[in-house]
mmCIF file of C-alpha atoms in Angstrom:
data_model
loop_
_atom_site.group_PDB
_atom_site.id
_atom_site.type_symbol
_atom_site.label_atom_id
_atom_site.label_comp_id
_atom_site.label_asym_id
_atom_site.label_seq_id
_atom_site.Cartn_x
_atom_site.Cartn_y
_atom_site.Cartn_z
ATOM 1 C CA MET A 1 -94.980 -195.803 -211.604
ATOM 2 C CA THR A 2 -93.945 -199.337 -210.575
ATOM 3 C CA CYS A 3 -90.926 -200.573 -212.541
ATOM 4 C CA HIS A 4 -92.057 -204.093 -213.405
ATOM 5 C CA ASP A 5 -92.614 -206.030 -216.631
ATOM 6 C CA PHE A 6 -96.343 -206.773 -216.379
ATOM 7 C CA ASN A 7 -96.474 -207.669 -220.079
ATOM 8 C CA LYS A 8 -94.839 -211.035 -219.492
ATOM 9 C CA TYR A 9 -97.770 -212.483 -217.560
ATOM 10 C CA LYS A 10 -100.251 -214.479 -219.645
ATOM 11 C CA THR A 11 -102.585 -215.557 -216.838
ATOM 12 C CA TRP A 12 -103.824 -213.220 -214.105
ATOM 13 C CA LEU A 13 -105.331 -214.639 -210.912
ATOM 14 C CA PHE A 14 -107.292 -211.987 -209.034
ATOM 15 C CA ASP A 15 -108.599 -212.092 -205.527
ATOM 16 C CA LEU A 16 -112.119 -210.631 -205.458
ATOM 17 C CA ASP A 17 -113.100 -208.979 -202.167
ATOM 18 C CA GLY A 18 -110.836 -206.067 -201.332
ATOM 19 C CA THR A 19 -108.903 -206.426 -204.591
ATOM 20 C CA LEU A 20 -111.315 -205.970 -207.484
ATOM 21 C CA ILE A 21 -114.390 -205.046 -205.477
ATOM 22 C CA ASP A 22 -114.943 -202.997 -202.347
ATOM 23 C CA SER A 23 -117.208 -205.274 -200.338
ATOM 24 C CA SER A 24 -115.926 -204.565 -196.824
ATOM 25 C CA TYR A 25 -119.033 -202.655 -195.792
ATOM 26 C CA ALA A 26 -121.359 -205.438 -196.941
ATOM 27 C CA HIS A 27 -119.295 -208.123 -195.202
ATOM 28 C CA ARG A 28 -119.001 -206.054 -192.043
ATOM 29 C CA LEU A 29 -122.764 -205.532 -191.907
ATOM 30 C CA ALA A 30 -123.423 -209.222 -192.563
ATOM 31 C CA TYR A 31 -121.097 -210.393 -189.792
ATOM 32 C CA HIS A 32 -122.443 -207.884 -187.312
ATOM 33 C CA GLU A 33 -126.074 -208.767 -188.006
ATOM 34 C CA THR A 34 -125.331 -212.481 -187.733
ATOM 35 C CA LEU A 35 -123.388 -212.132 -184.484
ATOM 36 C CA ASN A 36 -125.774 -209.585 -182.987
ATOM 37 C CA ASN A 37 -128.748 -211.852 -183.538
ATOM 38 C CA ARG A 38 -127.059 -214.930 -182.091
ATOM 39 C CA THR A 39 -124.149 -214.096 -179.782
ATOM 40 C CA ARG A 40 -124.055 -210.521 -178.554
ATOM 41 C CA GLN A 41 -121.175 -211.229 -176.191
ATOM 42 C CA ILE A 42 -118.812 -211.654 -179.167
ATOM 43 C CA ILE A 43 -119.802 -208.681 -181.290
ATOM 44 C CA SER A 44 -118.246 -206.039 -179.049
ATOM 45 C CA ASP A 45 -114.771 -207.498 -179.736
ATOM 46 C CA PHE A 46 -115.301 -208.403 -183.397
ATOM 47 C CA ARG A 47 -113.375 -206.389 -186.013
ATOM 48 C CA TYR A 48 -113.923 -207.466 -189.611
ATOM 49 C CA ASP A 49 -110.615 -205.936 -190.689
ATOM 50 C CA ASP A 50 -108.793 -208.546 -188.578
ATOM 51 C CA TYR A 51 -110.223 -211.300 -190.789
ATOM 52 C CA LYS A 52 -109.824 -209.886 -194.282
ATOM 53 C CA GLY A 53 -108.912 -212.633 -196.720
ATOM 54 C CA TRP A 54 -110.398 -215.374 -194.533
ATOM 55 C CA SER A 55 -113.310 -217.549 -195.576
ATOM 56 C CA THR A 56 -116.575 -217.205 -193.654
ATOM 57 C CA GLU A 57 -116.112 -220.696 -192.229
ATOM 58 C CA GLU A 58 -112.644 -219.915 -190.919
ATOM 59 C CA VAL A 59 -113.837 -216.683 -189.310
ATOM 60 C CA PHE A 60 -116.566 -218.450 -187.356
ATOM 61 C CA ILE A 61 -114.272 -221.345 -186.406
ATOM 62 C CA SER A 62 -111.815 -218.817 -184.980
ATOM 63 C CA LEU A 63 -114.698 -217.377 -182.938
ATOM 64 C CA GLY A 64 -115.390 -220.789 -181.428
ATOM 65 C CA PHE A 65 -118.326 -222.106 -183.461
ATOM 66 C CA ARG A 66 -118.510 -225.786 -184.401
ATOM 67 C CA ASP A 67 -120.763 -228.396 -186.020
ATOM 68 C CA TYR A 68 -124.418 -227.449 -186.582
ATOM 69 C CA THR A 69 -124.040 -224.014 -185.024
ATOM 70 C CA LEU A 70 -121.091 -223.321 -187.349
ATOM 71 C CA GLU A 71 -123.114 -224.342 -190.408
ATOM 72 C CA THR A 72 -126.012 -222.176 -189.273
ATOM 73 C CA MET A 73 -123.815 -219.122 -188.717
ATOM 74 C CA ILE A 74 -122.195 -219.515 -192.142
ATOM 75 C CA ARG A 75 -125.574 -219.820 -193.871
ATOM 76 C CA ILE A 76 -127.049 -216.787 -192.097
ATOM 77 C CA LYS A 77 -124.011 -214.601 -192.722
ATOM 78 C CA GLN A 78 -123.926 -215.516 -196.424
ATOM 79 C CA GLU A 79 -127.630 -214.749 -196.749
ATOM 80 C CA TYR A 80 -127.096 -211.313 -195.196
ATOM 81 C CA TYR A 81 -124.113 -210.619 -197.452
ATOM 82 C CA ARG A 82 -126.006 -211.560 -200.606
ATOM 83 C CA LYS A 83 -128.853 -209.314 -199.511
ATOM 84 C CA TYR A 84 -126.445 -206.409 -199.188
ATOM 85 C CA VAL A 85 -124.978 -207.123 -202.613
ATOM 86 C CA THR A 86 -128.410 -206.813 -204.192
ATOM 87 C CA LEU A 87 -128.965 -203.611 -202.194
ATOM 88 C CA GLY A 88 -125.907 -202.064 -203.825
ATOM 89 C CA LYS A 89 -123.560 -202.127 -200.822
ATOM 90 C CA ILE A 90 -120.591 -203.229 -202.946
ATOM 91 C CA SER A 91 -118.698 -201.386 -205.660
ATOM 92 C CA ILE A 92 -115.833 -201.999 -208.056
ATOM 93 C CA PHE A 93 -112.525 -200.294 -207.359
ATOM 94 C CA PRO A 94 -111.435 -197.492 -209.722
ATOM 95 C CA GLY A 95 -109.587 -198.865 -212.729
ATOM 96 C CA ALA A 96 -110.543 -202.490 -212.084
ATOM 97 C CA THR A 97 -112.990 -202.818 -214.989
ATOM 98 C CA GLU A 98 -110.568 -201.053 -217.324
ATOM 99 C CA LEU A 99 -107.732 -203.375 -216.264
ATOM 100 C CA LEU A 100 -109.824 -206.488 -216.844
ATOM 101 C CA GLU A 101 -110.887 -205.201 -220.264
ATOM 102 C CA THR A 102 -107.275 -204.416 -221.188
ATOM 103 C CA LEU A 103 -106.076 -207.853 -220.118
ATOM 104 C CA VAL A 104 -108.802 -209.653 -222.052
ATOM 105 C CA ASN A 105 -108.376 -207.465 -225.141
ATOM 106 C CA THR A 106 -104.631 -208.179 -225.198
ATOM 107 C CA GLY A 107 -105.127 -211.942 -225.064
ATOM 108 C CA ARG A 108 -104.564 -212.603 -221.380
ATOM 109 C CA THR A 109 -106.586 -215.017 -219.276
ATOM 110 C CA VAL A 110 -108.309 -213.651 -216.176
ATOM 111 C CA SER A 111 -109.497 -215.853 -213.311
ATOM 112 C CA ILE A 112 -110.843 -215.198 -209.820
ATOM 113 C CA VAL A 113 -109.344 -216.940 -206.780
ATOM 114 C CA THR A 114 -111.460 -216.065 -203.763
ATOM 115 C CA GLY A 115 -112.198 -217.139 -200.225
ATOM 116 C CA SER A 116 -115.868 -216.389 -200.862
ATOM 117 C CA SER A 117 -118.425 -219.065 -201.647
ATOM 118 C CA ARG A 118 -119.237 -219.664 -205.315
ATOM 119 C CA ALA A 119 -122.769 -218.344 -204.898
ATOM 120 C CA SER A 120 -121.630 -215.101 -203.242
ATOM 121 C CA ALA A 121 -118.793 -214.500 -205.701
ATOM 122 C CA THR A 122 -120.988 -215.180 -208.730
ATOM 123 C CA LEU A 123 -123.670 -212.832 -207.439
ATOM 124 C CA ALA A 124 -121.114 -210.037 -206.928
ATOM 125 C CA LEU A 125 -119.529 -210.568 -210.352
ATOM 126 C CA ASP A 126 -122.941 -210.498 -212.025
ATOM 127 C CA TYR A 127 -124.102 -207.451 -210.074
ATOM 128 C CA LEU A 128 -121.005 -205.472 -211.103
ATOM 129 C CA GLY A 129 -121.128 -206.704 -214.707
ATOM 130 C CA ILE A 130 -117.627 -208.161 -214.878
ATOM 131 C CA ARG A 131 -118.398 -211.872 -215.016
ATOM 132 C CA PRO A 132 -118.153 -212.093 -218.850
ATOM 133 C CA MET A 133 -114.447 -211.206 -218.620
ATOM 134 C CA ILE A 134 -113.676 -214.012 -216.161
ATOM 135 C CA THR A 135 -112.433 -217.326 -217.572
ATOM 136 C CA ASP A 136 -112.547 -219.333 -214.361
ATOM 137 C CA LEU A 137 -113.719 -218.961 -210.775
ATOM 138 C CA VAL A 138 -112.022 -220.792 -207.906
ATOM 139 C CA THR A 139 -113.778 -220.437 -204.557
ATOM 140 C CA THR A 140 -113.654 -221.769 -201.026
ATOM 141 C CA ASP A 141 -116.197 -224.397 -202.152
ATOM 142 C CA ASP A 142 -113.413 -226.018 -204.198
ATOM 143 C CA VAL A 143 -110.828 -226.592 -201.459
ATOM 144 C CA LYS A 144 -110.422 -227.796 -197.880
ATOM 145 C CA GLN A 145 -108.426 -224.815 -196.609
ATOM 146 C CA GLY A 146 -108.806 -221.150 -197.472
ATOM 147 C CA LYS A 147 -106.183 -218.416 -197.458
ATOM 148 C CA PRO A 148 -103.441 -218.131 -196.200
ATOM 149 C CA ALA A 149 -103.091 -221.818 -197.125
ATOM 150 C CA PRO A 150 -102.089 -222.148 -200.797
ATOM 151 C CA ASP A 151 -104.948 -224.522 -201.676
ATOM 152 C CA LEU A 152 -107.015 -222.008 -203.675
ATOM 153 C CA TYR A 153 -104.078 -220.977 -205.835
ATOM 154 C CA ARG A 154 -102.903 -224.555 -206.280
ATOM 155 C CA CYS A 155 -106.403 -225.429 -207.430
ATOM 156 C CA ALA A 156 -106.262 -222.601 -209.988
ATOM 157 C CA LEU A 157 -102.815 -223.709 -211.155
ATOM 158 C CA SER A 158 -104.019 -227.299 -211.610
ATOM 159 C CA LYS A 159 -106.250 -226.166 -214.463
ATOM 160 C CA ARG A 160 -105.098 -225.647 -218.044
ATOM 161 C CA ILE A 161 -103.536 -222.201 -217.881
ATOM 162 C CA THR A 162 -100.825 -220.404 -219.785
ATOM 163 C CA GLN A 163 -97.597 -219.535 -218.013
ATOM 164 C CA PRO A 164 -96.278 -217.245 -216.669
ATOM 165 C CA VAL A 165 -98.880 -216.530 -214.003
ATOM 166 C CA VAL A 166 -99.278 -213.667 -211.533
ATOM 167 C CA ALA A 167 -101.605 -213.210 -208.560
ATOM 168 C CA VAL A 168 -103.207 -209.921 -207.506
ATOM 169 C CA GLU A 169 -104.073 -209.584 -203.819
ATOM 170 C CA ASP A 170 -104.859 -207.030 -201.127
ATOM 171 C CA SER A 171 -104.841 -208.881 -197.801
ATOM 172 C CA LEU A 172 -102.001 -210.402 -195.820
ATOM 173 C CA ALA A 173 -103.717 -213.803 -195.905
ATOM 174 C CA GLY A 174 -104.136 -213.579 -199.664
ATOM 175 C CA VAL A 175 -100.540 -212.545 -200.284
ATOM 176 C CA TYR A 176 -99.271 -215.433 -198.168
ATOM 177 C CA ALA A 177 -101.560 -217.875 -199.987
ATOM 178 C CA ALA A 178 -100.184 -216.845 -203.382
ATOM 179 C CA GLN A 179 -96.584 -216.798 -202.143
ATOM 180 C CA ASN A 180 -97.043 -220.245 -200.601
ATOM 181 C CA ALA A 181 -98.105 -221.415 -204.069
ATOM 182 C CA GLN A 182 -94.828 -219.982 -205.442
ATOM 183 C CA LEU A 183 -96.520 -217.166 -207.363
ATOM 184 C CA PRO A 184 -95.396 -213.568 -207.869
ATOM 185 C CA VAL A 185 -97.904 -211.243 -206.194
ATOM 186 C CA VAL A 186 -99.074 -207.780 -207.187
ATOM 187 C CA HIS A 187 -100.127 -206.049 -203.960
ATOM 188 C CA VAL A 188 -102.939 -203.484 -204.130
ATOM 189 C CA HIS A 189 -104.870 -201.353 -201.606
ATOM 190 C CA TYR A 190 -102.266 -202.123 -198.949
ATOM 191 C CA ASP A 191 -101.655 -200.444 -195.609
ATOM 192 C CA SER A 192 -98.055 -201.586 -195.340
ATOM 193 C CA PHE A 193 -95.538 -203.137 -197.722
ATOM 194 C CA ILE A 194 -95.152 -206.930 -197.647
ATOM 195 C CA PRO A 195 -91.661 -208.121 -198.659
ATOM 196 C CA GLY A 196 -91.513 -210.073 -201.900
ATOM 197 C CA THR A 197 -94.597 -208.459 -203.439
ATOM 198 C CA ILE A 198 -94.975 -206.048 -206.361
ATOM 199 C CA PRO A 199 -96.730 -203.026 -204.822
ATOM 200 C CA ILE A 200 -98.843 -200.706 -206.983
ATOM 201 C CA ASP A 201 -100.670 -197.506 -206.091
ATOM 202 C CA SER A 202 -103.530 -198.096 -208.516
ATOM 203 C CA PHE A 203 -104.597 -200.348 -211.378
ATOM 204 C CA ASP A 204 -103.589 -197.550 -213.760
ATOM 205 C CA SER A 205 -99.982 -198.484 -212.964
ATOM 206 C CA ILE A 206 -100.573 -201.740 -214.837
ATOM 207 C CA ILE A 207 -102.895 -200.468 -217.569
ATOM 208 C CA GLU A 208 -100.468 -197.824 -218.778
ATOM 209 C CA VAL A 209 -97.698 -200.327 -219.469
ATOM 210 C CA LEU A 210 -99.719 -203.107 -221.145
#
């Protein structure tokens, strides 16, 4: 069990994809369909795992798309992803619903801070039935720069929230975004330890001490 005082945090800022929900398969399919239909020369080198935590716009910019073509690629990819959400290609991680319920029932505030678009995030939250527990939703639509820039977390912190605050992240980009906003970070579903984070093996590690 992680030796950390989780009880002190009054506001919890959760990343969505890869943290609360397992959406990698849906995103991977959406990117591959979009790239395969438009630019087959790129798809052979594309690995979704290399871009976890990035916004869709930033992924396509890194692949060289600009202007109208960039906007088109973003729109098509998001349409594919939302289709896969409705087809049941996403799921909630074990213990995530129970953790959210525990936090809400003990008077904490829960918000989502995600690099997804508002439409995609809202659809996923509704599909998995956890939206009623979420106080606020901060998305890539609300800022100029996504993770690892701190903009998303600074946007969340600019709202009326109760201190102290903690972020919960899975990706390197997400951890850096929260750290750059001077937040403590609970690190979940990680492949390797990131210095300065609070690593946990499962959400049960938090639930059992609240």
